[in-house]
Short mmCIF file of C-alpha atoms in Angstrom, two decimals:
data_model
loop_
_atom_site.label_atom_id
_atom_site.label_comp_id
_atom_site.label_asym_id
_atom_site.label_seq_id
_atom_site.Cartn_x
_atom_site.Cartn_y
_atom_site.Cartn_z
CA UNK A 1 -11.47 -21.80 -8.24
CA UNK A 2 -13.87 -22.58 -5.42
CA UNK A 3 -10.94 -21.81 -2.86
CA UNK A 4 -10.65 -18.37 -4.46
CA UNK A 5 -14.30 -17.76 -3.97
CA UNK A 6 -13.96 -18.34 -0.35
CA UNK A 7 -11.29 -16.30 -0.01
CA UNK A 8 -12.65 -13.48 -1.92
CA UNK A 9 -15.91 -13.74 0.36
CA UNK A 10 -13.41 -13.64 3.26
CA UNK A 11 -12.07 -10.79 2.33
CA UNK A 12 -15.00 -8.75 1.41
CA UNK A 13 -16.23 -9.50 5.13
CA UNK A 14 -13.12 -8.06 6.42
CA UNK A 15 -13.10 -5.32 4.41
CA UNK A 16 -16.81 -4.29 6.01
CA UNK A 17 -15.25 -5.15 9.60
CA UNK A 18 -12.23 -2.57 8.95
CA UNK A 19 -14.06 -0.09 7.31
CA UNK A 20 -16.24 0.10 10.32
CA UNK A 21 -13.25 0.36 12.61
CA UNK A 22 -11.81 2.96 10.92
CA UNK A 23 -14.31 5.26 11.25
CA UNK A 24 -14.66 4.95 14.50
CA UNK A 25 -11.11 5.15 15.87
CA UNK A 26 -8.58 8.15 15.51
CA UNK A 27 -5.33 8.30 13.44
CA UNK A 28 -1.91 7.64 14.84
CA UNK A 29 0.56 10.33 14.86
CA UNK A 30 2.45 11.33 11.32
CA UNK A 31 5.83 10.70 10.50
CA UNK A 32 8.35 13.26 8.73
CA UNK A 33 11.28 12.25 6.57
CA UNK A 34 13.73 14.63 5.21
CA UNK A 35 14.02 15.37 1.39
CA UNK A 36 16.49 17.52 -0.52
CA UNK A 37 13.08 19.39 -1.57
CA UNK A 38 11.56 19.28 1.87
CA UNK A 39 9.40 16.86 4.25
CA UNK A 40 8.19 14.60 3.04
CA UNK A 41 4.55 13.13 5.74
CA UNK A 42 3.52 9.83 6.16
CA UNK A 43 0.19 9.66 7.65
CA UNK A 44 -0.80 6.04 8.50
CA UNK A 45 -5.06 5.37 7.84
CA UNK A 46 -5.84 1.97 8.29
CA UNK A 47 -4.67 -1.45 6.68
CA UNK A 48 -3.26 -0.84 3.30
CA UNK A 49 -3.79 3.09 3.15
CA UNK A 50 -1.29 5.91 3.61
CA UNK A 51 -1.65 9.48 3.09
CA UNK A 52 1.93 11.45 1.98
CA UNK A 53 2.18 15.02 1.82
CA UNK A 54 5.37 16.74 -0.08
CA UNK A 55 6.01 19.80 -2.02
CA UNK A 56 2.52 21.33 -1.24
CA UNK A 57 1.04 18.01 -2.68
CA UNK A 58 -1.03 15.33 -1.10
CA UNK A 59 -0.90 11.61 -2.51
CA UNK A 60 -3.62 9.07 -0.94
CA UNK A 61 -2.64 5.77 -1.55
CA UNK A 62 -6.05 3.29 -2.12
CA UNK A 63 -8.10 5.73 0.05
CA UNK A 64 -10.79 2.97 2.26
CA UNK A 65 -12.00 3.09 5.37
CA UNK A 66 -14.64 5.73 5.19
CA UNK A 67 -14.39 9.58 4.38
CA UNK A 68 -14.23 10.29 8.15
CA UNK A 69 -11.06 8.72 7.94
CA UNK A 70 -9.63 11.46 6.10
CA UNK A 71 -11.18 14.49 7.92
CA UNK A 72 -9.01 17.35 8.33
CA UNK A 73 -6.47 16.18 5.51
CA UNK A 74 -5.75 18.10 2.35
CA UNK A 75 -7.75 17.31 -0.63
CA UNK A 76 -5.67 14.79 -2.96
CA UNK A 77 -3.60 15.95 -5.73
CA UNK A 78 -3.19 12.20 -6.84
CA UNK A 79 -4.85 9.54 -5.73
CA UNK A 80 -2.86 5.95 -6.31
CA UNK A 81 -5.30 2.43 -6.00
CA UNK A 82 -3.53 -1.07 -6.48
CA UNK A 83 -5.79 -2.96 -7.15
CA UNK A 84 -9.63 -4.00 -7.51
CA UNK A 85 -9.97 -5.48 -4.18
CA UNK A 86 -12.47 -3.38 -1.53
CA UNK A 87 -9.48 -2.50 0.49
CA UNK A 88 -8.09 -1.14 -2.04
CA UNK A 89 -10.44 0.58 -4.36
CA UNK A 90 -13.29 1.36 -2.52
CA UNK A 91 -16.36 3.48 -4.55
CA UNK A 92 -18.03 4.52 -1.23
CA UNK A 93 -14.90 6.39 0.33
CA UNK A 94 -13.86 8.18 -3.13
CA UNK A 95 -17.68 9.08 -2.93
CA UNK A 96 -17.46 10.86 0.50
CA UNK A 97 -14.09 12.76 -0.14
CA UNK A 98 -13.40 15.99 -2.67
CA UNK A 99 -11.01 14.23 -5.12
CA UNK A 100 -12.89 16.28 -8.20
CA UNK A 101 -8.82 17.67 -9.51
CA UNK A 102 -6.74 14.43 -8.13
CA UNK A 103 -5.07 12.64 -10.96
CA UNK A 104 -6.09 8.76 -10.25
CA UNK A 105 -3.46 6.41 -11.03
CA UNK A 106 -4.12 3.25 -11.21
CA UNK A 107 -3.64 -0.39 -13.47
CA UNK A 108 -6.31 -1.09 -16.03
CA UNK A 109 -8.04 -3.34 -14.34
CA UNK A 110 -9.23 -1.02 -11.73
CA UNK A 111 -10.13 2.17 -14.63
CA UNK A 112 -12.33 -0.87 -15.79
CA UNK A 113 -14.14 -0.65 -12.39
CA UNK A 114 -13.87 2.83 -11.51
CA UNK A 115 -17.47 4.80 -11.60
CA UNK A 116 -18.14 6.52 -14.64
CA UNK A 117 -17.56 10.23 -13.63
CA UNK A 118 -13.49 9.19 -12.46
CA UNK A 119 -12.91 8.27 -15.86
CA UNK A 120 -11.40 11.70 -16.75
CA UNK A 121 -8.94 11.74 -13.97
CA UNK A 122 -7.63 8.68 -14.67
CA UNK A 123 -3.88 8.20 -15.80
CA UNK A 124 -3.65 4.32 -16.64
CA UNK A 125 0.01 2.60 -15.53
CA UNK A 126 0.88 -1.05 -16.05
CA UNK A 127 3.99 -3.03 -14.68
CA UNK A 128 7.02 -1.40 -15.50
CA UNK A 129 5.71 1.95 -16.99
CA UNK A 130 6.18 5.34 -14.81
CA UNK A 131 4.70 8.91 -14.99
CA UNK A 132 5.75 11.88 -14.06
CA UNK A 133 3.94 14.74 -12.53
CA UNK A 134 3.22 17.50 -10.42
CA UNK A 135 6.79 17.44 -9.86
CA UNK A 136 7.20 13.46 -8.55
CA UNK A 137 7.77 10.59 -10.17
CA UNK A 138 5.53 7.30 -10.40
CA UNK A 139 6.53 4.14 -11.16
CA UNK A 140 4.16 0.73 -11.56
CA UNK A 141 5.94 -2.32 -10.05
CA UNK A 142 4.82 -6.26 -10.52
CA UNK A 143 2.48 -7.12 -6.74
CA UNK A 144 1.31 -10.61 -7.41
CA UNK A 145 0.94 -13.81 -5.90
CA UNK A 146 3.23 -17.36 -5.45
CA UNK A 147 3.11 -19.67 -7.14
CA UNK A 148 1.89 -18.10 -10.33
CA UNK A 149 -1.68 -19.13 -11.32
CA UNK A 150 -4.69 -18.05 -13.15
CA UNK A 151 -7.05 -18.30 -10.27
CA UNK A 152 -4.42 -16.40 -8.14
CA UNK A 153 -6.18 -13.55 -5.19
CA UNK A 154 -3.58 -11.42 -6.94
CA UNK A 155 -2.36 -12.48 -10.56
CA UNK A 156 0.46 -11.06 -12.00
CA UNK A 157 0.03 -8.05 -13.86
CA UNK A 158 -3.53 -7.16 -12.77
CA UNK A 159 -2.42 -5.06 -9.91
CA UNK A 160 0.56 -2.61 -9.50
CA UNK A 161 2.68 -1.90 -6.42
CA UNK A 162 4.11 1.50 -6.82
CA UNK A 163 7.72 3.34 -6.42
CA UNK A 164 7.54 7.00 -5.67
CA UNK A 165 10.73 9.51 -6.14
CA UNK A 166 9.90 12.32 -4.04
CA UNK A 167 12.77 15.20 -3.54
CA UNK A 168 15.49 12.58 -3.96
CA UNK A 169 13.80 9.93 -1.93
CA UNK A 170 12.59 6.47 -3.24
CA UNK A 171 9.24 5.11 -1.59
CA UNK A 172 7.97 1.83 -2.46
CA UNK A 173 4.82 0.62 -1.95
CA UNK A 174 4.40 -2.97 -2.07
CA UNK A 175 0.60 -3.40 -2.76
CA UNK A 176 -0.71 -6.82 -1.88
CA UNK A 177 2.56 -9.80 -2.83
CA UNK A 178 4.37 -11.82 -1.90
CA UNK A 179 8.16 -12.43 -1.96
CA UNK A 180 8.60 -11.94 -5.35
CA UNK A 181 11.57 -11.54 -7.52
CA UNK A 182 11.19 -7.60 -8.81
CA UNK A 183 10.76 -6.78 -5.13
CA UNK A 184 14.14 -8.16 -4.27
CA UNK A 185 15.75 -6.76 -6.93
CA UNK A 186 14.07 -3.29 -6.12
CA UNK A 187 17.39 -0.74 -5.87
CA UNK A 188 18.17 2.49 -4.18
CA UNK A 189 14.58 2.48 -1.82
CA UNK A 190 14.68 4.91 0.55
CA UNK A 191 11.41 4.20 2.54
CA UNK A 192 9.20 0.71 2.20
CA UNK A 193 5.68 -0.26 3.31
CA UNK A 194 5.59 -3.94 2.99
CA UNK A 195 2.45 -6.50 3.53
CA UNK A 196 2.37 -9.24 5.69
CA UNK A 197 -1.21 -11.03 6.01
CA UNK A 198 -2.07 -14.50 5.39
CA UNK A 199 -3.80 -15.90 3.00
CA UNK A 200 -4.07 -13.17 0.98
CA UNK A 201 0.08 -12.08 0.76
CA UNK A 202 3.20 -13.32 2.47
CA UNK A 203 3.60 -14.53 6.10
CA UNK A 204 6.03 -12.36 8.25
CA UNK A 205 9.52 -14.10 7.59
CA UNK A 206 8.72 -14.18 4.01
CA UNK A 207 8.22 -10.61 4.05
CA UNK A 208 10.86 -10.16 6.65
CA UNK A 209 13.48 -11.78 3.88
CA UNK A 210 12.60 -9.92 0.81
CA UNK A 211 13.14 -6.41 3.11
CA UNK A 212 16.22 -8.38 3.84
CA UNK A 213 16.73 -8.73 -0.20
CA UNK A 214 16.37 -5.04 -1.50
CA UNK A 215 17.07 -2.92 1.87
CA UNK A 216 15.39 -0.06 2.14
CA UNK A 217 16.45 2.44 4.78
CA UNK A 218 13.52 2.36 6.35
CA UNK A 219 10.55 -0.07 6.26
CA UNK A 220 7.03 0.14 7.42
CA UNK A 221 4.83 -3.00 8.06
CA UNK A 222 1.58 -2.71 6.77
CA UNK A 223 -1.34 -4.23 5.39
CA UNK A 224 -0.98 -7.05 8.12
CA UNK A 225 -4.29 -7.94 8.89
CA UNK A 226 -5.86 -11.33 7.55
CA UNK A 227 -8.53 -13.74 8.55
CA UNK A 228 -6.43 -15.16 11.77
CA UNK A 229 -6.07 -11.49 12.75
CA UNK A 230 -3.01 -9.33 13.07
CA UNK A 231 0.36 -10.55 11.86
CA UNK A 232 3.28 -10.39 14.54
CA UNK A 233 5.22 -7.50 13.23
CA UNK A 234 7.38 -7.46 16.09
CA UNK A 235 8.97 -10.53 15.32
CA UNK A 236 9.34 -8.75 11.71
CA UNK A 237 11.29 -6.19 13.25
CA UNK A 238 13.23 -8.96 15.03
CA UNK A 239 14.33 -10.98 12.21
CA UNK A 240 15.34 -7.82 10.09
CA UNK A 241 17.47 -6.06 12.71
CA UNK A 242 18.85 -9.39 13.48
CA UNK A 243 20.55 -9.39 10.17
CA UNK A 244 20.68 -6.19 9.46
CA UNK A 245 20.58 -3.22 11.99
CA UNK A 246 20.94 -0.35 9.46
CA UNK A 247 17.48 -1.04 8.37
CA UNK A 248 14.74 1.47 10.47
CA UNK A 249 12.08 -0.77 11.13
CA UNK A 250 9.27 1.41 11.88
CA UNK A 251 6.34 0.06 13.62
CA UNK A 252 3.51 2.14 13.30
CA UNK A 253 -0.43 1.19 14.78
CA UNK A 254 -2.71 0.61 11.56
CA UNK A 255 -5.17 -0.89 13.58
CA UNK A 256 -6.23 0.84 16.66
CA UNK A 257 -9.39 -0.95 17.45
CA UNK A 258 -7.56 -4.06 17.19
CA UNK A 259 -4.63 -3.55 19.74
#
C-alpha cells in the first residue's frame, strides 16, 4: 500500500508538470483516415488525450491539459474518460471547455467523482458492455494492471479502455494497461493508441508484443511519459516492423516541450 501512495503522489506531480506544458506549447498536425462514411481526424493533445472528429461529430478522449489545449476545436459531442486518475479525468479542464450537450462516457468509478452538474450527461459503461450513439458505436474494454492485486495503480475493472466503430473502422483505445490478455485477443482493430510508461503501465517491448498479439493496421504510441521521462517509441516501432511490416506504426509528438 505505501508503494501505491508514492506512486500516486508521483503521478499527481506529473500530472501538474504536463498540464503546464500543454498549455504552453502548440498541437501537432492532425491525421486523416479513410472511412466508408467519411474521415475520420485524429488530433493528438498531450499524453493520454486525443481528439477524433467523424460524421460531423467530435469525441474527446479524457480531455487534460488545460482548456487552451483545445482552442479552436469543435465543442464535444461525447466526451470518453478512463479512468479517475488526473490525467485522465481532470475537473479543471471540463471546467474551462463548453461540454454542456456532450454525452460523458465513462466507468462508474469516475461518475462517482465527476462534479455534480455532469451527472446528467453521464452514460455509465463497465467492462464488456457497449453503447451506441450518435451514429458510432462504444465499447468498454478491461485496462488494468499485472499482476492482479488489490492495491494495483490500475485494478481490474475500475477503469475502461475503449473500442470505437466509426464508418466501418475499429479504434481501440488502450487506457492505462498493461499486456493483458483481452488486449491480445482484441479482433478486427483498425487503428490502436497503445501506452507505454513505466511504472504506471507496460514498458515498450511489452507493449510492442501485445500490438504484435492483436494487429491493428495502424498503431499510435501514446501515453508514454512516466517518472524516468519519455519512453523510446522508436525502438517500439523497431521491434513491431521487425516482425511485422504490415503494421503502420505511427509516431506522432505528444510531448512537444519535452523533445
Amino acid at each position: 500500500m505505501k508503494s501505491t501512495l508514492i506512486l500516486a503522489a508521483a503521478l499527481a506531480s506529473f500530472a501538474v508538470q504536463a498540464q503546464a506544458q500543454a498549455v504552453s506549447t502548440p498541437r501537432v498536425a492532425a491525421d486523416q483516415i479513410a472511412t466508408k462514411k467519411g474521415p475520420l481526424t485524429v488530433q493528438p493533445i498531450t499524453h493520454g488525450s486525443v481528439v477524433f472528429t467523424w460524421g460531423g461529430k467530435t469525441i474527446y478522449v479524457d480531455p487534460y491539459g488545460g482548456a487552451a489545449a483545445y482552442a479552436g476545436l469543435a465543442a464535444p459531442d461525447v466526451i470518453l474518460i478512463t479512468d479517475i486518475h488526473g490525467d485522465h479525468l481532470d475537473p479543471k479542464t471540463l471546467a474551462g471547455l463548453s461540454i454542456g450537450k456532450a454525452l460523458m462516457v465513462v466507468p462508474q468509478a469516475v461518475a462517482d467523482m465527476l462534479p455534480a452538474q455532469y451527472k446528467a450527461q453521464v452514460r455509465i459503461l463497465s467492462n464488456g458492455q457497449q453503447l451506441d450513439t450518435l451514429g458510432l458505436k462504444v465499447a468498454a474494454v478491461p485496462m488494468y494492471n499485472l499482476p492482479e492485486a488489490a492495491d494495483a495503480m490500475h485494478p481490474k475493472g475500475r477503469g475502461n479502455g475503449y473500442v470505437l466503430t466509426l464508418g466501418g473502422k475499429n479504434v481501440y483505445l488502450s487506457g492505462d494497461t498493461e499486456d493483458i490478455a483481452e488486449m491480445r485477443a482484441l479482433k478486427g482493430i483498425d487503428v490502436a493508441f497503445v501506452c507505454m510508461n513505466l511504472p504506471y503501465t507496460m514498458d515498450v517491448n511489452q507493449a510492442a508484443q501485445g500490438v504484435l498479439a492483436f494487429k491493428p493496421g495502424i498503431v499510435y504510441p501514446y501515453h508514454y511519459r512516466g517518472q524516468s521521462g519519455l519512453s523510446d517509441v522508436a525502438s517500439f516501432k523497431k521491434t513491431v516492423n521487425t516482425s511485422n511490416k504490415k503494421i503502420d506504426v505511427r509516431l506522432r509528438n505528444w510531448y512537444p516541450a519535452a523533445q
